[in-house]
PDB file of C-alpha atoms in Angstrom:
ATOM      1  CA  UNK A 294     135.279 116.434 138.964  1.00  0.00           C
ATOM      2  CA  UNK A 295     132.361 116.430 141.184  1.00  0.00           C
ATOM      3  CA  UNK A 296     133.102 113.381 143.930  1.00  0.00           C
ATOM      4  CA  UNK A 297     135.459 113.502 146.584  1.00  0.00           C
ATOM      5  CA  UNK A 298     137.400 109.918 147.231  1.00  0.00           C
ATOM      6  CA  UNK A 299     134.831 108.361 148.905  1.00  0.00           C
ATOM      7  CA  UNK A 300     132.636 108.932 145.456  1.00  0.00           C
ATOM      8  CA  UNK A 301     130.082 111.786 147.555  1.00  0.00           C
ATOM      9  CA  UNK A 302     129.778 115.336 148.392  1.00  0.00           C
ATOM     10  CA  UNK A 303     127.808 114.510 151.357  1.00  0.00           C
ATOM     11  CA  UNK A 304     130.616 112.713 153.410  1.00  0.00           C
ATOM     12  CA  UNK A 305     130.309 111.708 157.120  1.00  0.00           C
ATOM     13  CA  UNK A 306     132.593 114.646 158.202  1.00  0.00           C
ATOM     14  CA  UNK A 307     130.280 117.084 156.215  1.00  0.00           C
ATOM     15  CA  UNK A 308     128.312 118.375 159.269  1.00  0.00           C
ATOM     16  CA  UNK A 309     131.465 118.810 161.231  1.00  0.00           C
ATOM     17  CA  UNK A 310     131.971 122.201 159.423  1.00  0.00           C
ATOM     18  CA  UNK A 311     128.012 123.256 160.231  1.00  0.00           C
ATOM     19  CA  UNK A 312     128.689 122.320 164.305  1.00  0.00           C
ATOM     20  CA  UNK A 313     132.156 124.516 163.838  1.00  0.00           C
ATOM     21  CA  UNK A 314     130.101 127.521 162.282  1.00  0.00           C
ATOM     22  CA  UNK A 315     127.490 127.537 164.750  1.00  0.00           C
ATOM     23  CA  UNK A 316     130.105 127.191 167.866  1.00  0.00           C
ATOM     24  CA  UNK A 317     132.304 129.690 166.241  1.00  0.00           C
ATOM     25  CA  UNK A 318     129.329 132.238 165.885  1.00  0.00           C
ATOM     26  CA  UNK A 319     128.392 132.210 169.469  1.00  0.00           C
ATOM     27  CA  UNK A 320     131.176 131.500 170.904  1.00  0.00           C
ATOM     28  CA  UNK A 321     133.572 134.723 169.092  1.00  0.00           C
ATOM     29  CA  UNK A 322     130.000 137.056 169.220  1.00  0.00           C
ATOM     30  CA  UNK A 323     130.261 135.973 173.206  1.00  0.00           C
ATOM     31  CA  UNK A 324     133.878 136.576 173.459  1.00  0.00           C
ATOM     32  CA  UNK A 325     133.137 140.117 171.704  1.00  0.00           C
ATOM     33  CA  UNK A 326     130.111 140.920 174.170  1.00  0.00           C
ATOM     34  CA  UNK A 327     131.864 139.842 177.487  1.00  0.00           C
ATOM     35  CA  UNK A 328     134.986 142.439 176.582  1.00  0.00           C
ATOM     36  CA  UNK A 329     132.717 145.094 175.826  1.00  0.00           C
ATOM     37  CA  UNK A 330     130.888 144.846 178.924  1.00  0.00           C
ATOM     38  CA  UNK A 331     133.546 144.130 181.177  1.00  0.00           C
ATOM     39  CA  UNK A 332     135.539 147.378 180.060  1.00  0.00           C
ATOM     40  CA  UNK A 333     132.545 149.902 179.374  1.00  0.00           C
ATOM     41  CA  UNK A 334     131.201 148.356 183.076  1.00  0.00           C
ATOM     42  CA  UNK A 335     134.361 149.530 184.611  1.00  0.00           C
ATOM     43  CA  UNK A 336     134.274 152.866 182.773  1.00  0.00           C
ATOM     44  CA  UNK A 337     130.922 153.210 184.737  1.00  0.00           C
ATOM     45  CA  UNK A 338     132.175 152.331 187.702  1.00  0.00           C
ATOM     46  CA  UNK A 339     134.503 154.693 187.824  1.00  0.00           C
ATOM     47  CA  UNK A 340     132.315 157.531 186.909  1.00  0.00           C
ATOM     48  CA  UNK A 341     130.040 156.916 189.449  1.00  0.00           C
ATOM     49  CA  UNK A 342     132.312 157.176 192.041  1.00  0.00           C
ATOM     50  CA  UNK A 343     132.347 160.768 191.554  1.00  0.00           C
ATOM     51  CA  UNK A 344     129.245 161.221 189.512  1.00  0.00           C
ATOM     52  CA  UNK A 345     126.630 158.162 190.664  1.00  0.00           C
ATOM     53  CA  UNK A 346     123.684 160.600 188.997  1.00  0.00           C
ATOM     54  CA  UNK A 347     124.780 160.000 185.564  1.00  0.00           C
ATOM     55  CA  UNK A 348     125.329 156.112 185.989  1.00  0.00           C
ATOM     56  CA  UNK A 349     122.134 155.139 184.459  1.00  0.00           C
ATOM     57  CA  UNK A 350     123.008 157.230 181.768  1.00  0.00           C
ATOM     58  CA  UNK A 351     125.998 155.925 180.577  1.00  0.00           C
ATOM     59  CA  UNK A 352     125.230 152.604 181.163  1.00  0.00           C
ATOM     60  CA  UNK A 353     124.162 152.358 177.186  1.00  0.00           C
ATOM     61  CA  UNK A 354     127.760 151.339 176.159  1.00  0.00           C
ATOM     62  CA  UNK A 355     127.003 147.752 178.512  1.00  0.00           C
ATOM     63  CA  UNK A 356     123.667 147.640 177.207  1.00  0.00           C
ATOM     64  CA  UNK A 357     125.070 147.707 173.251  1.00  0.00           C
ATOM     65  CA  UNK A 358     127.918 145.308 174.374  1.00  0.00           C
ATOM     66  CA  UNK A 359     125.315 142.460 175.896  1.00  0.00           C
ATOM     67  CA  UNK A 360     122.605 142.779 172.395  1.00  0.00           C
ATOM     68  CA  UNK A 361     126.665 141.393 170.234  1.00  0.00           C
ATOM     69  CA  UNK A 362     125.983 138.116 171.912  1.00  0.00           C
ATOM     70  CA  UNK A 363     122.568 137.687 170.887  1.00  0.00           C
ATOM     71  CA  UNK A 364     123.644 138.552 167.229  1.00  0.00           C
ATOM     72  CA  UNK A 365     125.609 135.442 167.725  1.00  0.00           C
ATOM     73  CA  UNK A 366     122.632 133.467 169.221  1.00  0.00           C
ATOM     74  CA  UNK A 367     120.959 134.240 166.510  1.00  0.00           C
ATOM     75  CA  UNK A 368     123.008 132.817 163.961  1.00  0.00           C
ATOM     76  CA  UNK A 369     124.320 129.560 166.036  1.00  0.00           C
ATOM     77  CA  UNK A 370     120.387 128.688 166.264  1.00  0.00           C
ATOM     78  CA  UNK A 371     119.958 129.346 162.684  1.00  0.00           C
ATOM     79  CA  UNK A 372     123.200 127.101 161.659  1.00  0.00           C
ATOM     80  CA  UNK A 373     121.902 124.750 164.241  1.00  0.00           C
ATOM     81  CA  UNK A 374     118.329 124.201 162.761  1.00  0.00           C
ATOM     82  CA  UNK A 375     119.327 123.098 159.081  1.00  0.00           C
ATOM     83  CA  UNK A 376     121.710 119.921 160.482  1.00  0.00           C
ATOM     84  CA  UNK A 377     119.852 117.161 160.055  1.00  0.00           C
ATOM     85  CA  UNK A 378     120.672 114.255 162.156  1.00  0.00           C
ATOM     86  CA  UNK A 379     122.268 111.374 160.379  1.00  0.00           C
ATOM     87  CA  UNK A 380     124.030 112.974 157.791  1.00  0.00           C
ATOM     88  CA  UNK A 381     120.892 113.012 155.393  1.00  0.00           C
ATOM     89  CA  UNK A 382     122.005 115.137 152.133  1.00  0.00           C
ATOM     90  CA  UNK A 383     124.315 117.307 154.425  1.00  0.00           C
ATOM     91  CA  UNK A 384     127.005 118.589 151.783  1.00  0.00           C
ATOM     92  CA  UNK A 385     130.189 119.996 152.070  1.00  0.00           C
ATOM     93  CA  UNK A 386     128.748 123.114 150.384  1.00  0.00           C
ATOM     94  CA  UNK A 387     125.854 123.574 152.999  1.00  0.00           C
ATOM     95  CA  UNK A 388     129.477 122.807 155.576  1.00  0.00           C
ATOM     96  CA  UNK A 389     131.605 125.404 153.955  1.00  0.00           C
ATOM     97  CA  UNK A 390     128.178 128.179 153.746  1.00  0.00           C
ATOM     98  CA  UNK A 391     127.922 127.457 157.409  1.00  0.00           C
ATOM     99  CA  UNK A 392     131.159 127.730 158.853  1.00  0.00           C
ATOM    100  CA  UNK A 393     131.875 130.967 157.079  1.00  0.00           C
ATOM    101  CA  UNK A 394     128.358 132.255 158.272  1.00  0.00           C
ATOM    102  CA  UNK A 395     129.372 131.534 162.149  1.00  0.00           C
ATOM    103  CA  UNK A 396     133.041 133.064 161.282  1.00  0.00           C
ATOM    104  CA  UNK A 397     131.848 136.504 159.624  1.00  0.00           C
ATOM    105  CA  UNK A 398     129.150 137.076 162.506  1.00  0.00           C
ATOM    106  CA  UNK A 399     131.321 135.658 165.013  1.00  0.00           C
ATOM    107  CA  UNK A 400     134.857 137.872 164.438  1.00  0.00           C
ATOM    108  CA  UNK A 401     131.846 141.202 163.267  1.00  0.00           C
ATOM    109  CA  UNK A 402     130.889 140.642 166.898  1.00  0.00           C
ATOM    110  CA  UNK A 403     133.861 140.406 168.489  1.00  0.00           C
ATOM    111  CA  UNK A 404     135.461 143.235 166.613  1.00  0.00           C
ATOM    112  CA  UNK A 405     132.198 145.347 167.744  1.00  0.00           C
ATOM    113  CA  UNK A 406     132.946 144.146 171.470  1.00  0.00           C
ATOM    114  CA  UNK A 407     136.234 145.804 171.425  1.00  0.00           C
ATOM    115  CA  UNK A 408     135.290 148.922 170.022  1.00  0.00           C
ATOM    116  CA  UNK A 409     132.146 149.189 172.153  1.00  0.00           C
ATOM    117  CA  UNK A 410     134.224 148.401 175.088  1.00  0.00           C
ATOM    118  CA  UNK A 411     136.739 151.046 174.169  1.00  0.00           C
ATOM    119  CA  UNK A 412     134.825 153.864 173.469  1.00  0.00           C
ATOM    120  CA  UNK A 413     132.357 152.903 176.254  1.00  0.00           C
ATOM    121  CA  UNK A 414     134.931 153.313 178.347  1.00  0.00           C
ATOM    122  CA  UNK A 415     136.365 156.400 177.516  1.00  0.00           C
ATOM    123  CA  UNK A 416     133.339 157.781 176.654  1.00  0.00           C
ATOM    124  CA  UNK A 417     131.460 157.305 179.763  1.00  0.00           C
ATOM    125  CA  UNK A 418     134.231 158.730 181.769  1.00  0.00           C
ATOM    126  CA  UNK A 419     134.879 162.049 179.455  1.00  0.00           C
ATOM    127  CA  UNK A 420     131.374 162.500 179.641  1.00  0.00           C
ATOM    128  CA  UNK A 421     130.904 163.091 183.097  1.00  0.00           C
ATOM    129  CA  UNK A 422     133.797 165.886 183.218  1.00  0.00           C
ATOM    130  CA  UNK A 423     132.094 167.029 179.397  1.00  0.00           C
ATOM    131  CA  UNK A 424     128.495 166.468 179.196  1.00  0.00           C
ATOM    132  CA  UNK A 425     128.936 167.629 175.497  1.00  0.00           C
ATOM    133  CA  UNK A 426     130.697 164.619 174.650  1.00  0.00           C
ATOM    134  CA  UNK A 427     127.506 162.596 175.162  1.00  0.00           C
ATOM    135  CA  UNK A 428     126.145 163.049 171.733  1.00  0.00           C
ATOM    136  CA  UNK A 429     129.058 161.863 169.938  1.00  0.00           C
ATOM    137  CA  UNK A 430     129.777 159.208 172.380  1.00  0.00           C
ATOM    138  CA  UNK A 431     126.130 157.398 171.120  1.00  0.00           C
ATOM    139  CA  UNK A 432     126.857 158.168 167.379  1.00  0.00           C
ATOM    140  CA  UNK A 433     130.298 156.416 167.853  1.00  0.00           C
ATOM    141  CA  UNK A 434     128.436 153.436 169.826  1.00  0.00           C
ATOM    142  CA  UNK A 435     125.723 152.911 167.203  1.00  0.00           C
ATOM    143  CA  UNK A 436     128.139 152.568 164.374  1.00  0.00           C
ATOM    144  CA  UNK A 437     130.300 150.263 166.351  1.00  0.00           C
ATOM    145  CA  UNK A 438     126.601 148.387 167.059  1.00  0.00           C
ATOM    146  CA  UNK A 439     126.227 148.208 163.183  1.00  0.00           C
ATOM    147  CA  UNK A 440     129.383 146.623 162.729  1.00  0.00           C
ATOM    148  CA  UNK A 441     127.916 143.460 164.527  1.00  0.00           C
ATOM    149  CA  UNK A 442     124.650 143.697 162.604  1.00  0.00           C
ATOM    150  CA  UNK A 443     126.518 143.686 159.479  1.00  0.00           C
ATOM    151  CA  UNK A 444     127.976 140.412 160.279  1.00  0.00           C
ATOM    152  CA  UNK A 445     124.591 138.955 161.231  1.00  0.00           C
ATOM    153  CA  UNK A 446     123.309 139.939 157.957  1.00  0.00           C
ATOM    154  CA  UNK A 447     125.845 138.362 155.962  1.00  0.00           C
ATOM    155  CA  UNK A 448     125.357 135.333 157.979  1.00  0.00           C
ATOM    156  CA  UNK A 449     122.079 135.181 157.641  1.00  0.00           C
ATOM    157  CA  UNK A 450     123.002 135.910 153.655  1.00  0.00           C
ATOM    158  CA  UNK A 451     125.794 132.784 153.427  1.00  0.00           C
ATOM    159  CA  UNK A 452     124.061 130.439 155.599  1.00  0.00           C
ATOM    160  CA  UNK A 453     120.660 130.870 153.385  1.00  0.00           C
ATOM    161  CA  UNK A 454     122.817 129.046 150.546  1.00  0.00           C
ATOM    162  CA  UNK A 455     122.018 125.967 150.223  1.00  0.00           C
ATOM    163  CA  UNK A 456     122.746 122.735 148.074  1.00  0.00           C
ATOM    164  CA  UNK A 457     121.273 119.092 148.318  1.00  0.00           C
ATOM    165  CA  UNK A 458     123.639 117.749 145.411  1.00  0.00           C
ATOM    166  CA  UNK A 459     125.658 114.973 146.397  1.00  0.00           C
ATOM    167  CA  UNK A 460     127.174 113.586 143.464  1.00  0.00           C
ATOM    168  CA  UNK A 461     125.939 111.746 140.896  1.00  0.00           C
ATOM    169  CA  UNK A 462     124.221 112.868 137.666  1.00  0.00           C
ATOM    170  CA  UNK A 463     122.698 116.219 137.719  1.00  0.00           C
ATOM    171  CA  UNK A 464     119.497 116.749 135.803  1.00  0.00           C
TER     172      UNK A 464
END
C-alpha cells in the first residue's frame, strides 16, 4: 500500500513534521547551551572570587557550552532550506527524515549542555585549588563537545534523505 486516505504521500500536513524538526533542533540544542553556560558561568564566578587570575582560563567550559547552540542553528537552517512553500512534492518521508534530524541534534545538544555545564562547573572550581586537574578537565570537555557534534552529523546524515515520490506509479 503506498497512499495514505487522501490517495498521496505528499499530504497538506506533510511539512508540519519538517517545521517540528527544525524548531525542535534549535530549540533543545538552545535549551542544552543556555544550561551549560549558566552553570559552568557560575562555576567561574565563584572561582574568581578567590582566584580572578585564572578566570580567563577557565572560562573554556562557557565557551564549549555557547558553540551546542550553533550545532542546532546549523541544522534548523538546513531543515529550513529544503521546505518548499506550498506543499510542492513535500512527502511524509522528507517529514519523518526531518523531524528525527532536529530530534537527534537537538536532545545530542542538550545532553552535551548538561554535561558541559557539570563538569564546567566542578572543574573550574577544583582547578583553582588543583591546577593539575586542568588537563583532564579539557579532555572531559572535548568529549562532552563531541557528543553534540555527533548529533549534528547524524542530522546532517538523516536530513540528506530525501524522496519526491508521492504516490502513484513508480517507474
Amino acid at each position: 500500500m503506498d497512499t495514505l486516505l487522501d490517495g498521496t504521500l505528499c499530504p497538506a500536513y506533510g511539512p508540519l513534521f519538517g517545521f517540528m524538526g527544525s524548531a525542535i533542533s534549535i530549540s533543545l540544542a538552545c535549551l542544552g547551551s543556555a544550561y551549560g553556560t549558566a552553570k559552568a558561568g557560575v562555576g567561574v564566578s565563584s572561582m574568581g572570587v578567590n582566584h580572578p587570575n585564572l578566570i580567563m582560563k577557565c572560562i573554556i567550559p562557557v565557551v564549549m557550552a555557547g558553540v551546542l547552540g550553533i550545532y542546532g542553528l546549523i541544522v534548523a537552517v538546513i531543515i529550513s532550506s529544503k521546505m518548499a512553500a506550498g506543499n510542492m512534492g513535500y512527502s511524509l518521508f522528507n517529514g519523518y527524515a526531518h523531524l528525527a534530524a532536529g530530534v537527534s541534534c537537538g536532545l545530542a545538544n542538550l545532553a552535551a549542555g548538561f554535561a558541559i555545564g557539570i563538569v564546567g562547573d566542578a572543574g573550574v572550581r577544583g582547578s583553582a585549588l588543583q591546577p593539575r586537574l586542568y588537563v583532564g578537565m579539557v579532555l572531559i570537555l572535548i568529549f562532552a563537545e563531541a557528543l553534540g557534534l555527533y548529533g549534528l552529523i547524524v542530522a546532517i546524515i538523516l536530513q540528506a534523505k530525501q524522496s519526491d515520490y508521492c504516490g502513484g506509479d513508480r517507474q
